[in-house]
Each structure stands twice: as structure tokens, then as C-alpha cells.
Short mmCIF file of C-alpha atoms (C1' of nucleotides) in Angstrom, two decimals:
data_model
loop_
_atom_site.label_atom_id
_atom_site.label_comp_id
_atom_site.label_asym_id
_atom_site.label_seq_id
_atom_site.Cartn_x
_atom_site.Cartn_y
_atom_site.Cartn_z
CA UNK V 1 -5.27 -20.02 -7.08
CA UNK V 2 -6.09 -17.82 -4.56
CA UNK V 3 -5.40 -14.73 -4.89
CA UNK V 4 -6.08 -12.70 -1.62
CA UNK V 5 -5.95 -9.16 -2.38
CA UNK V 6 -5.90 -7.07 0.57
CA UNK V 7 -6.40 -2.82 0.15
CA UNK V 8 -3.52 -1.50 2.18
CA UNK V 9 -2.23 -1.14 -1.45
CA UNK V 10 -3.62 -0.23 -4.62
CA UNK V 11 -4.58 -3.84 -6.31
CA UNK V 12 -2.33 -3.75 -9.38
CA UNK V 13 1.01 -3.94 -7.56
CA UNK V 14 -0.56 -6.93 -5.48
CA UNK V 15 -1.27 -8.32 -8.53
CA UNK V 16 2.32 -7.87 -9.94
CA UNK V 17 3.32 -9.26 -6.93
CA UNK V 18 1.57 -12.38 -6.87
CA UNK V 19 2.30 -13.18 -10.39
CA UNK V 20 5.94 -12.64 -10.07
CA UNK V 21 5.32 -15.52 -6.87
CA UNK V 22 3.95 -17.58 -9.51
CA UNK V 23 6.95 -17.33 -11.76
CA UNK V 24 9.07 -17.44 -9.31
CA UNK V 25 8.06 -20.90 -7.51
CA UNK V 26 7.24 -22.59 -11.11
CA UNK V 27 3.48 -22.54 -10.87
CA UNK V 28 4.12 -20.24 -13.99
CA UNK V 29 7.01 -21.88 -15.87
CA UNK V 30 8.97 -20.63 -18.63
CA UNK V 31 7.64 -20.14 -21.69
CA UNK V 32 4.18 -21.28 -20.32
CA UNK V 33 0.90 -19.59 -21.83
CA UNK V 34 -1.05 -17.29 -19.17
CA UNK V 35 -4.67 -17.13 -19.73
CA UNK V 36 -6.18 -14.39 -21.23
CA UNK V 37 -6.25 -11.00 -19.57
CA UNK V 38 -10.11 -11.60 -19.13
CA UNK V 39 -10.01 -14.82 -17.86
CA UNK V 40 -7.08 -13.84 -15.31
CA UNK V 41 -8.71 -11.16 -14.28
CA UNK V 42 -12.08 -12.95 -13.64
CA UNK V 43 -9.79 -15.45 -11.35
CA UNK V 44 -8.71 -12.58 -9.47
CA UNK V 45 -12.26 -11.48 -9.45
CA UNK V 46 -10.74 -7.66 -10.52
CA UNK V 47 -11.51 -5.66 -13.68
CA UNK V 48 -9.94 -6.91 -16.82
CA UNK V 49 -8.02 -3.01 -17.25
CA UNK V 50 -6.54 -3.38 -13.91
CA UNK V 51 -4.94 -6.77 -14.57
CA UNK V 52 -3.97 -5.21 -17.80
CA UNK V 53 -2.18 -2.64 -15.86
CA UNK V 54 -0.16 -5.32 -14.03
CA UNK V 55 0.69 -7.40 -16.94
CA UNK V 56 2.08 -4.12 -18.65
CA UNK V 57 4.46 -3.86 -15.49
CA UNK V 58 5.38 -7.55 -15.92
CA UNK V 59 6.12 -7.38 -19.51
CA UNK V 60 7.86 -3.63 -18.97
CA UNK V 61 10.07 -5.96 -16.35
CA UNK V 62 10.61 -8.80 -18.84
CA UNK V 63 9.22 -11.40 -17.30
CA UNK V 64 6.25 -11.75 -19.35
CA UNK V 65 5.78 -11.23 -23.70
CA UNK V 66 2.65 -10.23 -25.10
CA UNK V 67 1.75 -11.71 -28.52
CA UNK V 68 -0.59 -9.34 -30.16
CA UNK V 69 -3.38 -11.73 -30.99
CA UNK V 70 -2.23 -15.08 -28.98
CA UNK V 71 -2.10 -14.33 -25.68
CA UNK V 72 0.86 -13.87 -23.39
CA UNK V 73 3.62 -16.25 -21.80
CA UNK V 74 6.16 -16.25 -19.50
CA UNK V 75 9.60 -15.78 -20.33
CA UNK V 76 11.92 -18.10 -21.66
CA UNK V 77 15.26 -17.21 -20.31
CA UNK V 78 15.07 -19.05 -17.45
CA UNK V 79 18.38 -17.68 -16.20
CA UNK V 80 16.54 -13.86 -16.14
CA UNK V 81 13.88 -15.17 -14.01
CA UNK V 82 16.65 -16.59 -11.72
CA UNK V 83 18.37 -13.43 -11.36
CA UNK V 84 14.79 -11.73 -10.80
CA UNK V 85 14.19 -14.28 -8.35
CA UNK V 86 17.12 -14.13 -6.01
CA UNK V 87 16.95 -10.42 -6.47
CA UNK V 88 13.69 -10.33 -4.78
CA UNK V 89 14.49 -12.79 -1.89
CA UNK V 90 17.60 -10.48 -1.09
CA UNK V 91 15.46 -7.68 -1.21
CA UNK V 92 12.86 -9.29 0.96
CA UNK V 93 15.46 -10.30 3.29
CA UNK V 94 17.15 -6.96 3.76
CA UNK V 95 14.15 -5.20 4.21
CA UNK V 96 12.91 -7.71 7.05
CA UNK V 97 15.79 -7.33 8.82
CA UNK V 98 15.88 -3.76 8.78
CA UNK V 99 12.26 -3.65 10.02
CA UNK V 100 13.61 -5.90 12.81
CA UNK V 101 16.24 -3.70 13.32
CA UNK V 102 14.13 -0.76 13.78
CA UNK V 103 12.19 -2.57 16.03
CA UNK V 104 14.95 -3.47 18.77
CA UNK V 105 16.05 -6.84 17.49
CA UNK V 106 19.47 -6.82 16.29
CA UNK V 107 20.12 -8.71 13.31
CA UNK V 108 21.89 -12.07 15.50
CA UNK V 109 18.73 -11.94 17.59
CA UNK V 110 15.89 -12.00 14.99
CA UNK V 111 18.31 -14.84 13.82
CA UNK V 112 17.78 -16.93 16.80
CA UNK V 113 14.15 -15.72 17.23
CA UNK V 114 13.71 -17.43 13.84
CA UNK V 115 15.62 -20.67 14.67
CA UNK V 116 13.35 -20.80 17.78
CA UNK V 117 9.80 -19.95 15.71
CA UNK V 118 10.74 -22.67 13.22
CA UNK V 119 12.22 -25.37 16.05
CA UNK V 120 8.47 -24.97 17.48
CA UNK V 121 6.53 -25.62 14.08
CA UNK V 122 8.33 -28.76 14.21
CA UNK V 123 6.76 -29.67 16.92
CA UNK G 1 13.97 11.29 12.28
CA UNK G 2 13.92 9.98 9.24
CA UNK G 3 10.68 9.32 8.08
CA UNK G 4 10.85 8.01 4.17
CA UNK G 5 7.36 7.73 2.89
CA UNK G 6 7.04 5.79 -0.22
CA UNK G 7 3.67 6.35 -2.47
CA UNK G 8 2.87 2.47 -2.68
CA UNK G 9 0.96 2.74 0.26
CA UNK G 10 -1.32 5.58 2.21
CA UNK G 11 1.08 7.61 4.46
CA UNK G 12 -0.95 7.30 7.30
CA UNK G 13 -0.47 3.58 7.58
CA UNK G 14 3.15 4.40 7.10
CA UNK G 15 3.26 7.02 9.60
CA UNK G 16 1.65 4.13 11.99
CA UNK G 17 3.91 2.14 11.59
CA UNK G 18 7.06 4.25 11.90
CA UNK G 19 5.70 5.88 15.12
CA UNK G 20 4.86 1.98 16.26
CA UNK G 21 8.79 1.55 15.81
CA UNK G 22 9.58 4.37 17.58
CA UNK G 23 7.95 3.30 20.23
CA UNK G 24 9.18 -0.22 20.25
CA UNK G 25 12.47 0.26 19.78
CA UNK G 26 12.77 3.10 22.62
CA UNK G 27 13.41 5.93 20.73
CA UNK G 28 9.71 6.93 22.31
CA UNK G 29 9.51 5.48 25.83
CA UNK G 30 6.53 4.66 27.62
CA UNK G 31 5.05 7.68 29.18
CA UNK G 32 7.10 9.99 26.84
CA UNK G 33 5.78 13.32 25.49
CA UNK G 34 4.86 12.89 22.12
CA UNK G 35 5.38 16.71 19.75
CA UNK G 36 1.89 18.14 19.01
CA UNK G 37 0.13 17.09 15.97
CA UNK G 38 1.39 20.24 14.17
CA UNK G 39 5.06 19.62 14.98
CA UNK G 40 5.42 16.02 14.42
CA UNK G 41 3.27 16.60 10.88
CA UNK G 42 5.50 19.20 10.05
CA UNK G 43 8.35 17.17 10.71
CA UNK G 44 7.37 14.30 8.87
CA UNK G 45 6.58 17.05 5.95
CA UNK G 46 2.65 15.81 6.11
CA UNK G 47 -0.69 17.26 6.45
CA UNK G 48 -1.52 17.74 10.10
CA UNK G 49 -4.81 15.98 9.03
CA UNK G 50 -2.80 13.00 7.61
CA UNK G 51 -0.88 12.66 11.01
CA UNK G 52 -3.95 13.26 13.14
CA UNK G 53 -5.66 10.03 11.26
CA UNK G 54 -2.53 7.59 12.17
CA UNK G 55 -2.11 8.92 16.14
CA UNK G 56 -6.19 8.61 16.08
CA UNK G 57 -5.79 4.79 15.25
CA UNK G 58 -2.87 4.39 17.52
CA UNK G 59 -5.07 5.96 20.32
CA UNK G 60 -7.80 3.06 19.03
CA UNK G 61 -5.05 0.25 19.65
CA UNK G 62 -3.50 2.04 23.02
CA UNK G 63 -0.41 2.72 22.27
CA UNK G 64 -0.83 6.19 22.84
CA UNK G 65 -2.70 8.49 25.47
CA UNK G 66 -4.52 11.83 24.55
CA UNK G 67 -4.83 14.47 27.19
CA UNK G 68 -7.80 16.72 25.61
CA UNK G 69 -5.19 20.22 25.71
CA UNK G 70 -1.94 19.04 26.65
CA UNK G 71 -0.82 17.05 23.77
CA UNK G 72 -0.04 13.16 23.67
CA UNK G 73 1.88 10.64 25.00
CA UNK G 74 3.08 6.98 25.04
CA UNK G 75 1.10 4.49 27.18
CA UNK G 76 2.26 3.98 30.71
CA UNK G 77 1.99 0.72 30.41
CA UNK G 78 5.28 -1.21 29.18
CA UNK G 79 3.94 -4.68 29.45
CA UNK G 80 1.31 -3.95 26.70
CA UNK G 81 4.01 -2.24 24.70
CA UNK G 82 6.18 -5.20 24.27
CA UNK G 83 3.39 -8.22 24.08
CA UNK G 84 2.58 -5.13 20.89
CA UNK G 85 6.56 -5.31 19.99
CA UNK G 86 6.97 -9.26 19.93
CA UNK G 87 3.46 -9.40 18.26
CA UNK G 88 4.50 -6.95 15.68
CA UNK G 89 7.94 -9.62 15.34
CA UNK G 90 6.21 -13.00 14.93
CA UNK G 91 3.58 -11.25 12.27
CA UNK G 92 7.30 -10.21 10.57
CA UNK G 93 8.36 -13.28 10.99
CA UNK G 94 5.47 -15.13 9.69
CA UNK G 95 4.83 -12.92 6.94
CA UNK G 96 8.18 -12.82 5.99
CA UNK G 97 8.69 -16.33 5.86
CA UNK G 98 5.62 -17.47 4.04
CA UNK G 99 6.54 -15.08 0.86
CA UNK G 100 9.66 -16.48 0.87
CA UNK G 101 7.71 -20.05 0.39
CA UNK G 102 5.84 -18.70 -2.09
CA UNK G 103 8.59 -17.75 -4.16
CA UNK G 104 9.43 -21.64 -3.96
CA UNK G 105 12.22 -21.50 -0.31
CA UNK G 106 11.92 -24.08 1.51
CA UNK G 107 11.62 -22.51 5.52
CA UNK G 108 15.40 -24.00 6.20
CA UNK G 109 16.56 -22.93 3.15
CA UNK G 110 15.26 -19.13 3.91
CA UNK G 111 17.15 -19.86 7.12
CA UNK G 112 20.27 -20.62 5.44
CA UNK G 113 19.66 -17.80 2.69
CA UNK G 114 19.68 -15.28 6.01
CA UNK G 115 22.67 -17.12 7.74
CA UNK G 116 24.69 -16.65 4.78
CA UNK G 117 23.49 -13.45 3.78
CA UNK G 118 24.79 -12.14 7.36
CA UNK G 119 28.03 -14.15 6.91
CA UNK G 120 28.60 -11.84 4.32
CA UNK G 121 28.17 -8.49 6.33
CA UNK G 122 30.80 -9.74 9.17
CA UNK G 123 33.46 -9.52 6.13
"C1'" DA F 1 -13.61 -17.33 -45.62
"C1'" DC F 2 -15.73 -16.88 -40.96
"C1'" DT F 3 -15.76 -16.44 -36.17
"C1'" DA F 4 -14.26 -16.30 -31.76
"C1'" DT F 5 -10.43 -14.69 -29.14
"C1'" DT F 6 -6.58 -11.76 -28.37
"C1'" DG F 7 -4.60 -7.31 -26.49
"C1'" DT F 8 -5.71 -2.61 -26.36
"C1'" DA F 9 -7.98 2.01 -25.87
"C1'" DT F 10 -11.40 5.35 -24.26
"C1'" DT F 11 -14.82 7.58 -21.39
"C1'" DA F 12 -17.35 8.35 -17.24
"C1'" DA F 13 -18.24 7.61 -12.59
"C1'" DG F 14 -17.22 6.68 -7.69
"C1'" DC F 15 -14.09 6.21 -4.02
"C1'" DG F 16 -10.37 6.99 -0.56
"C1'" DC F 17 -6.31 9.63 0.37
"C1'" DT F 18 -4.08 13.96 0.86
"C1'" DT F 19 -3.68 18.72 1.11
"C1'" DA F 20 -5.01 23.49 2.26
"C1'" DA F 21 -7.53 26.80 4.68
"C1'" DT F 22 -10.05 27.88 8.46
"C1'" DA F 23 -12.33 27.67 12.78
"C1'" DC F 24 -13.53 26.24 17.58
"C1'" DA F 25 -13.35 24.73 22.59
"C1'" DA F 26 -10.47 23.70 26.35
"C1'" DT F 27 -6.67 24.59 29.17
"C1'" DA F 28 -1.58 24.84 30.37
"C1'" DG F 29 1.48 28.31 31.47
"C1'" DT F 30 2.39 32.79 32.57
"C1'" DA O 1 -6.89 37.18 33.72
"C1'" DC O 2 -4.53 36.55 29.17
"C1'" DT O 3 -2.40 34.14 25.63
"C1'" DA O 4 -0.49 30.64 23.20
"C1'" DT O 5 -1.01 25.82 22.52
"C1'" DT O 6 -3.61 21.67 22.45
"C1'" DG O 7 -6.68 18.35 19.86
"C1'" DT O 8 -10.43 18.46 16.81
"C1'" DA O 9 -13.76 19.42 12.97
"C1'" DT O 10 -15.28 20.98 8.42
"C1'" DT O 11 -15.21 22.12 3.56
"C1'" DA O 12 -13.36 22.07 -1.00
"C1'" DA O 13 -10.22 20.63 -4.33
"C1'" DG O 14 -7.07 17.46 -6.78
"C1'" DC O 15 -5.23 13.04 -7.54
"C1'" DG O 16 -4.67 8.02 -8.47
"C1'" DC O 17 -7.04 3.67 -8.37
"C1'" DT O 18 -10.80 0.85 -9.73
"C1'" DT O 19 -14.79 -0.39 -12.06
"C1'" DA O 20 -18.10 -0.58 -15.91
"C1'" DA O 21 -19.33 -0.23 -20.54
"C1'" DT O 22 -17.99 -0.22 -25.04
"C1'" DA O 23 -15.30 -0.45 -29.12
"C1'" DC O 24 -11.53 -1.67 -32.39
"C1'" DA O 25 -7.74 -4.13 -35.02
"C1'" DA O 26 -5.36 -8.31 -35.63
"C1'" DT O 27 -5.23 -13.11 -36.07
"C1'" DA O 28 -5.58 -18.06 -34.39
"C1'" DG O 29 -8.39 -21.76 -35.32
"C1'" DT O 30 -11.75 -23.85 -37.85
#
DNA sequence: ACTATTGTATTAAGCGCTTAATACAATAGT
DNA sequence: ACTATTGTATTAAGCGCTTAATACAATAGT
């Protein structure tokens, strides 16, 4: 699982975070049962009310439902997850660039600096 | 100036890192007189405790220079500034591309994603 | 019918972050 | 020599986050 939780930021969101990555790259598919809020949160090795408070976010958002007594699963419109999805990676991507930007690298140049970084790992 | 704290993260670490850009990118140049802790606090609309905590840890990494009664400023020494910048850009990079794996793009296809995605802002 | 499991709620404590108020020593600038 | 400015330190208060302990209602599973 892994679930490296640095504290630069208050847990929960990291946690929202991480399960949205989840969702979002299939580990989690659709309609697919998550374990228990106890269990989760002893994989995380974080207290069962703060995984509850990033579960709340994630249903709040849709991408999870809560069955009173059963458990919870993921979604199953797949095509909301989608839009969720590319949402985030165009909000990723806008925000990296503008960090670039600030930084000195217009947008053509972190472009190449990219291309370059990734022609090496080929290597 | 600009400064745009968000609450999803301490402000000092934020006030770091914008004053890192500023200094990367120029706006701050190396030897440059940085406002006293009062001023630049009050600019950024922040306690001048908060500030004094994020130009104490950028002192710690020597980016800036304290002189005891005469205020601050930038490090003399531009060669350590930009190995800082284009260490600061591959972490970006790096970072940047590994979340978008996680969220199930391939490295090219990020590439492509960005590609595009400028594409778009030419129009 | 019984039992374990589910999400949920509450209370208390500790912690770091942030602010506010205040003070001090050193010295740049006049 | 005087004065304003510099970084720095301290104390107290409030806040959100996190943990720990505990409890409850509803129901899935047998």
C-alpha cells in the first residue's frame, strides 16, 4: 500500500489525496468495496476518526458511498471519476507550470527540461 | 507582491517558499537588501514572528545573510543560488511527474498531456 | 435469534502553528 | 551623542489537527 504520510500538511487531506490516486489509477475500481474505516485506518497506521474525516470529504466529493451498516465503495459512474480524474491532472499541470514559471523557467523551457529529464531515465 | 497564503499548509513553509522564488527568479538578486522583518511581515499581512521563523530557516539553508542590526540580505553567492534553483526544478519535476503516475499517466503520456495542454494556450 | 461488524459520535488531552503584546541589545544614520 | 531601526526573545492565548478511549444504533451474516 504504502501510504507515506509526510506532516507539511495536516494528515487527512494526504489521506484524501492518496485515495483519490487510488481511484484514479484503478487500484480502487468502481463500485469496489473499501475496507472498513478501522481496518483502513490501521493500514495507514492513523486513528480510525481521522480516516473518517477523509472518507467524509470523499463521499461529500462523490467519489465514494457509505452504506450505513456494509461498509463503503467506490463509485459507480465511472464517467464521474473520469471527469474527476482529468480535472486533477489539469490542475496538477497548471499549477506545476506556474511554480516553474515563478521560478524563471518559461513554460517552452520546463518543456524541454522535461523532454531532457525523461530522455536520461531512458538511459 | 502577491503573496496568496492558502490554510492547507503552515504559512511559514509557504512564506519559504515564495521568498525561495523570489530569489530564483530575480525578483530578489543576490546580494539584494531584503525589507526588515517588520516590513516584509506586514506586507505579507503575517505575524512578524511567523516571518522571522521562515527567513530563520532560509538563513539555516544559506540563501540569505543576517547582519546582527542592519537587516538581511540575499547570499552573495550566485552559483549556490542556482545549483538551489535547478534543484528546486528537478524535485518539481520529479514530484510532479510521479503523481501524475500515480493517478495511472504513463511519463510520455504526461508529456503529451503538457504538449497539448500548451497547444491550447498559443490559440 | 445472535453476534460480529459497520459507520458514527463524543470527550479529553496534547501538540504545533499563529497571533498579539512587550521587551531588549546592538548599531546604522544623523 | 541621540534616535530610530535592526534582529531577537518571551509569554499567553486561541485554534485546528490528531490521538485515545468509549459508546451507540443498525444490520450483514450466520
Amino acid at each position: 500500500m504504502a501510504w507515506d504520510l509526510k506532516n507539511d500538511r495536516p494528515i487527512y487531506t494526504q489521506l484524501i489525496e492518496q485515495i483519490e490516486l487510488k481511484i484514479f489509477s484503478g487500484e480502487y475500481p468502481p463500485g469496489a468495496r473499501l475496507p472498513s474505516v478501522r481496518d483502513i485506518a490501521k493500514d495507514a497506521a492513523v486513528n480510525p476518526n481521522t480516516m473518517q474525516k477523509a472518507l467524509a470529504k470523499l463521499e461529500e466529493d462523490g467519489l465514494v458511498v457509505t452504506h450505513r451498516t456494509s461498509g463503503r465503495t467506490i463509485t459507480e459512474d465511472a464517467e464521474m471519476i473520469k471527469r474527476a480524474k482529468n480535472q486533477l491532472a489539469e490542475r496538477q499541470i497548471t499549477e506545476f507550470l506556474e511554480k516553474m514559471q515563478l521560478m524563471g523557467f518559461e513554460k517552452r523551457e520546463t518543456l524541454t527540461l522535461i523532454t531532457k529529464l525523461l530522455e536520461e531515465m531512458k538511459k
